Amino acid sequence: MRLESPTPDAPTAPRVEDGAPAPSAPGSTPVQKVAGVVIRFAGDSGDGMQLTGDRFTAETASLGNALATLPNFPAEIRAPQGTLPGVSSFQLQFADHVVLTPGDAPDVLVAMNPAALRANIADLPRGGVIIADADEFTRRSLQKVGYTVSPLEDGSLESYQVHALPLTSMTVEALKDSGLSRKDSERAKNMFALGMLSWLYDRPTEATERFLETKFAKKPQIRDANLTAFRAGWAFGETTEGFAVRYQVAPAEHPAGTYRNITGSTALAYGLATAAHKAGLPLVLGSYPITPASDILHALSGMKRFGVTTLQAEDEIAGVGIALGASFGGSLGVTTTSGPGLALKAETIGLAVMLELPLVVVDVQRGGPSTGLPTKTEQADLLQAMYGRNGESPLPVVAASSPTDCFTAAMEAVRIAVTYRTPVILLSDGYLANGSEPWALPSVADLPAIDPAQATGPNGAGDDGRPAFRPYLRDPETLARPWAVPGTPGLEHRIGGLEKADVTGEISYEPENHERMTGLRQAKVDGVAVPPLEVDDPVAPDGTRARVLVLGWGSTYGPIAAAVRDARAEGLQVARAHLRHLNPFPPGLGDALRAYDRVVLPEMNGGQLALLLRARYLVDVQSHGRVRGRPFSAGELLDVVRDAVAALPDTDSAAAASPAAGAVAESPQEARR
Amino acid sequence: MSTTTTPLGLPGVRSGTEDVPRLPEGTTLSKKDFTAANEVRWCPGCGDYAVLAAVQGFMPELGLRKENIVCISGIGCSSRFPYYLDTYGMHSIHGRAPAIATGLAASRPDLSVWVVTGDGDALSIGGNHLVHAMRRNVNMTILLFNNRIYGLTKGQYSPTSEVGKVTKSTPAGSVDAPFNPVSLALGAEATFVARTLDSDRKHLTSVLRAAAEHRGTSLVEIYQNCPIFNDGAFDVLKDSGEAQARLVRLEHGEEVRFGREDDQKVVVTAPGGGVEVVPAAEAAGRDVVVHDAAAADPTRAFALSRLDGPSMAHVPVGVFRAVARPTYDDLVRDQVDSARAEAGGPASDADLDALIAGGDTWVVR
């Protein structure tokens, strides 16, 4: 067993900026500046890889690097130890320049056991760095994942830079005076690894020390053990000769402002609470725990001080029922869920469509159908959000595009719900929910106010000519009906799921009325004011414009933007646009679709937005739909863009492209249709 | 992960309508004020009319401002109720009224919240919401109209229909064992459980009064006749002679005795923890049950609820249980209120700025 790196080569990152390493204090190890690095921490579900990743991210964020993260964990809380299904990983890209994705492939793989190595090695390009906990490469652990010989010893990893280090035993050694059992000491090995990586990449450690002190404040022995392991890992890096170089990634150029790192779910919770605050409404969340949406429930549950009430319901249906009841009472009713829960809530959402009350339904999408892939990401609930109710039941749909955008999207969903008295579905997904990135903090005072304009008196006249309350008399501009809250004298009225008579809100089975009301509900949603589509289409020096438009929605923003950036760097002319509003679509979308020879639409489903666009605008789009439970890589989408440009008729590049190249441009999903 | 419990600092016993604004001194409302203009569209002879009249007649007695009364229903014949009561109301969807009412009650302590539901709505499709509302003890009054049949869908058996019942969906007789709603409520930790009859206005009103006074979930089962699909289901309890022989009127603090004058019966404790009916003349030496609706332990109330059976030989009515337990909505609000009080009042923009900034920030200049 090798206890140290077999070669004098240090880990390197592929994007070396300025040549030779230069000596630097402290310590004798030279420091090399690199532009960016992708690290993947991988281990058993119980190894604390998510925490390790989170802490490394926080250190990286506070250093001012641009970054994006991708946690990836199994649905099982503790799958059998050391097995492939039990592997949990956390990938992080950080750089001195704009980062749009967590990185297509890691430069560095930290593998805490053989299963982690086996599950992730295929993603690591040749030449990449492997840091493995050699102690865990025992015969039994190797056998569990089908290795007959240790890959650390059989030469199979020769094309990588392997650092096989006894992380577990070094941790135990560092904690020999802690009074902890060997087993408990071993549990701190993730902090040892974090300390070592923090040294290797020159991360500040104060925040992690503070974090450990707070997290384990009530368990001093555990606190001290983790701190000791963390510091020992750092010290090991400093003293070992195994790493010939350590690395620095300079802060990225961010616009001026105060920043923090934030996950999508936290940002979404803050967005909801901030919007309620700006509307002057109490927020009432009715929710049933479901992966990957529960973190929003957790976050809001801790925000009572901000007038946020959270009720953990007996089921998904009760969750949305509670929210709707609260909205009827004049609060901002919110429910949070994932795809299976959205299915259960459908009938109540339909009631909200009929009642025309504000309601925000957050769907953090995951792989489906049925239970599907609970911890993996997908965008396949779009059609469910649009149409998953009985009858003609239109409602606005808003999608967040990045972890930080979850804040803005949540505010937008609340604005629409309150202004137009309608349920709104806000789509996030597992990638946005758990992923994180730096966020330039907004100033709450500068955010736009939301006017709930609840009814205070009669809005019309009765048959006798006297002032009367007309529950379904609409605002001529928004088509919103009055929000008359119980407790308001003189406005007593009854609403319900039966069809309403126009203006009076009485029960009506009259055919003409039903058609009129159906039309009004649709017109109200169609008329929701949303900003026009912005197309990013830089004019080339020769004055020409792109002929290919890459369109996306939701969490594909990062990889699409990265792919388009890379395509432009190759000299390809490509336009890009991204949808926040799925219903109604933004003004200018139809024109934009028609303005390009080819519209490419990557989405993590079988082509759901493509279906909607074709139906709505009678324009074809080239769907690139994949459902692998993970975000697109920028590299994959770059290939899609290249192929789309190459397949254009009447261009040089098209001339070079064979018919086969055009076929390649079609997604596997499309090809199967 | 280990869990911890925190003492919640329970508030004292309070009236169900304590936080609801009252009418100005000297002002009263009448039944007419609670009668909506809508034409009532139940079948002629439906028991719902009697319940509606009783509720409309009782509401003024509460002395509350009517804009602070809300009636929420589900789906079914009885669930049309809100349309006929001139308060705020919502005719929601099948089975979900308790959930919707929970959101309303939790967010609005100044409202008197009423739920109207039926045996199918509450016990079949909405069973989950009903039991959880009672478990939580949300401050609301649930009127469960039990006619032991699906009326609005035209006559299928319900979860309270007797075994063997022949209906459109059970031509060979139902093999589905029924719920006893009072037993169910007691098992679901309900703090107030009562049963009454649509046709006994006086008794119905007295139960409504006690239910409204109770702070927490009050479950009132109302035996209600469906003249179209299950006519006469409770006739034996309405015929004056039969009613006297069968109705066991529970009165807190009184011995449980009933029957015709010439055939008095008492309820006595039985071996095994239950109760049984014996002729009063033979009760010497037996332990006659003195009804204690306030007993912390629901065991005796449950035993009383089991006296009822398909034959309706003896049917207890009245308040089975009325005990004080902190309500869910009060506790939920207390947590929010105390968090705000500790932080010095409602949140300002700056407070929110501090929240979203979190603990780890950095500045780019």
Coordinates of C-alpha atoms in Angstrom, one line a residue, chain A residues 55 58 60-65 67 207 210 219 252-262 270 273-274 277-278 284 302-315 317-331 347-349 351 355 357 407 438-439 441-446 484-498 500 505-507 509, chain B residues 2 21 35-38 41 65-73 75 80-94 96 98-108 110-111 125-126 128-133 135-136 328-329 331-365:
Chain A
R55 CA -17.6 24.0 3.9
A58 CA -18.1 28.5 2.0
T60 CA -14.1 29.4 -1.5
A61 CA -17.0 31.9 -1.6
S62 CA -15.5 34.0 1.1
L63 CA -12.3 34.2 -0.9
G64 CA -14.3 35.8 -3.7
N65 CA -14.0 33.1 -6.3
L67 CA -18.3 29.2 -8.1
A207 CA -15.2 30.4 8.7
R210 CA -16.3 29.2 13.4
K219 CA -20.8 18.8 22.3
A252 CA -13.2 36.6 -9.7
E253 CA -14.2 40.0 -10.9
H254 CA -17.6 40.5 -9.5
P255 CA -19.6 43.7 -9.6
A256 CA -19.3 45.7 -6.5
G257 CA -21.5 44.7 -3.7
T258 CA -21.9 42.5 -0.6
Y259 CA -22.0 38.8 -1.4
R260 CA -22.8 35.5 0.2
N261 CA -23.0 32.0 -1.0
I262 CA -26.5 30.6 -1.2
Y270 CA -36.0 34.2 1.4
A273 CA -40.6 35.9 2.8
T274 CA -39.3 39.1 1.3
H277 CA -42.9 41.5 3.6
K278 CA -43.0 43.8 0.6
V284 CA -48.6 30.9 5.7
G302 CA -37.0 29.2 11.2
M303 CA -38.4 32.5 10.1
K304 CA -41.2 33.0 12.6
R305 CA -39.7 36.3 13.6
F306 CA -40.6 37.5 10.1
G307 CA -44.2 36.7 10.5
V308 CA -43.9 33.4 8.7
T309 CA -46.2 30.6 9.9
T310 CA -45.4 27.1 8.7
L311 CA -47.8 24.2 9.2
Q312 CA -46.5 20.8 8.4
A313 CA -49.6 19.1 7.1
E314 CA -50.9 15.5 7.2
D315 CA -50.5 15.2 3.5
I317 CA -53.5 17.8 -0.2
A318 CA -53.8 19.3 3.3
G319 CA -50.6 21.4 2.6
V320 CA -52.2 23.2 -0.3
G321 CA -55.6 23.3 1.5
I322 CA -54.0 25.1 4.5
A323 CA -52.3 27.5 2.1
L324 CA -55.6 28.2 0.3
G325 CA -57.5 28.6 3.5
A326 CA -54.9 31.1 4.7
S327 CA -55.2 33.0 1.4
F328 CA -58.9 33.2 1.9
G329 CA -58.2 34.7 5.2
G330 CA -56.0 37.4 3.7
S331 CA -52.5 35.9 4.2
E347 CA -57.7 19.4 -7.4
T348 CA -57.1 22.1 -4.8
I349 CA -55.1 24.2 -7.2
L351 CA -60.3 25.2 -6.7
L355 CA -61.9 30.9 -6.4
L357 CA -57.4 33.7 -4.8
F407 CA -35.0 34.6 -4.9
P438 CA -22.4 33.5 -4.8
W439 CA -25.1 36.1 -4.6
L441 CA -27.3 40.7 -1.8
P442 CA -30.2 42.9 -2.8
S443 CA -31.4 45.7 -0.6
V444 CA -34.8 44.9 0.6
A445 CA -35.8 48.6 0.7
D446 CA -35.0 48.9 -3.0
A484 CA -62.5 40.4 0.3
V485 CA -61.2 39.0 3.5
P486 CA -63.4 37.6 6.3
G487 CA -63.7 40.2 9.0
T488 CA -64.5 43.0 6.5
P489 CA -68.0 44.2 7.4
G490 CA -70.6 44.3 4.6
L491 CA -68.6 42.1 2.2
E492 CA -69.9 38.7 3.4
H493 CA -70.0 36.4 0.5
R494 CA -69.7 32.8 -0.5
I495 CA -67.3 31.3 -2.9
G496 CA -66.8 27.8 -4.0
G497 CA -65.7 25.3 -6.7
L498 CA -69.0 25.5 -8.6
K500 CA -69.5 31.3 -10.7
G505 CA -70.3 35.1 -8.0
E506 CA -73.5 33.2 -7.5
I507 CA -73.7 29.6 -8.5
Y509 CA -75.0 26.5 -14.5
Chain B
S2 CA -32.1 12.6 18.1
P21 CA -64.9 40.6 17.8
T35 CA -80.2 34.0 6.2
A36 CA -78.7 34.4 2.8
A37 CA -80.8 35.5 -0.1
N38 CA -80.1 32.3 -2.1
R41 CA -82.1 23.8 -2.9
R65 CA -70.0 40.2 14.4
K66 CA -71.2 38.2 11.5
E67 CA -68.3 39.2 9.3
N68 CA -66.1 37.3 11.6
I69 CA -67.9 34.1 11.2
V70 CA -66.8 31.7 8.4
C71 CA -68.4 28.5 7.2
I72 CA -66.4 26.1 5.2
S73 CA -67.7 22.9 3.6
I75 CA -68.8 18.4 -1.2
R80 CA -74.2 23.5 0.2
F81 CA -74.8 24.9 3.7
P82 CA -72.5 27.9 3.4
Y83 CA -74.5 29.3 0.5
Y84 CA -77.5 29.6 2.8
L85 CA -75.7 31.2 5.7
D86 CA -75.1 34.9 5.3
T87 CA -71.6 35.0 6.6
Y88 CA -68.3 34.5 4.8
G89 CA -68.2 31.1 3.4
M90 CA -66.4 28.6 1.1
H91 CA -67.9 25.6 -0.6
S92 CA -64.6 23.8 -1.2
I93 CA -63.8 20.4 -2.6
H94 CA -64.5 16.9 -1.5
R96 CA -60.8 19.0 2.3
P98 CA -61.0 20.6 7.6
A99 CA -57.6 21.3 6.0
I100 CA -58.7 24.6 4.4
A101 CA -60.3 25.6 7.7
T102 CA -57.0 24.7 9.5
G103 CA -55.1 27.3 7.4
L104 CA -57.8 29.9 8.0
A105 CA -58.1 29.2 11.7
A106 CA -54.4 29.2 12.3
S107 CA -53.9 32.5 10.5
R108 CA -57.0 34.3 11.9
D110 CA -60.4 36.7 15.2
L111 CA -62.7 34.4 13.2
I125 CA -62.5 10.9 1.1
G126 CA -61.6 13.4 3.8
N128 CA -57.3 11.9 6.9
H129 CA -58.0 15.7 7.3
L130 CA -60.7 15.0 9.9
V131 CA -58.6 12.9 12.2
H132 CA -55.7 15.2 12.0
A133 CA -57.8 18.3 12.7
R135 CA -55.6 15.4 16.8
R136 CA -54.2 18.9 16.5
Y328 CA -52.9 24.0 17.6
D329 CA -53.6 27.4 16.2
L331 CA -49.7 27.4 19.9
V332 CA -48.7 28.1 16.3
R333 CA -49.5 31.8 16.8
D334 CA -47.8 31.9 20.1
Q335 CA -44.5 30.7 18.6
V336 CA -44.7 33.4 15.9
D337 CA -45.8 36.1 18.3
S338 CA -43.1 35.3 20.8
A339 CA -40.4 35.2 18.1
R340 CA -41.5 38.6 17.0
A341 CA -41.8 40.0 20.5
E342 CA -38.3 38.7 21.4
A343 CA -36.9 40.4 18.3
G344 CA -38.6 43.7 19.1
G345 CA -41.7 43.7 16.9
P346 CA -42.5 43.3 13.3
A347 CA -39.6 42.9 11.0
S348 CA -38.1 45.9 9.2
D349 CA -36.4 46.0 5.8
A350 CA -33.1 46.0 7.7
D351 CA -34.1 42.9 9.6
L352 CA -34.8 41.1 6.4
D353 CA -31.5 42.4 4.9
A354 CA -29.7 40.9 7.9
L355 CA -31.6 37.6 7.5
I356 CA -30.7 37.1 3.8
A357 CA -27.1 38.2 4.4
G358 CA -26.6 35.3 6.8
G359 CA -23.4 34.9 8.7
D360 CA -20.8 34.7 5.9
T361 CA -20.5 37.6 3.6
W362 CA -17.8 39.3 1.7
V363 CA -17.6 42.7 0.0
V364 CA -16.4 43.4 -3.5
R365 CA -15.4 47.0 -4.1

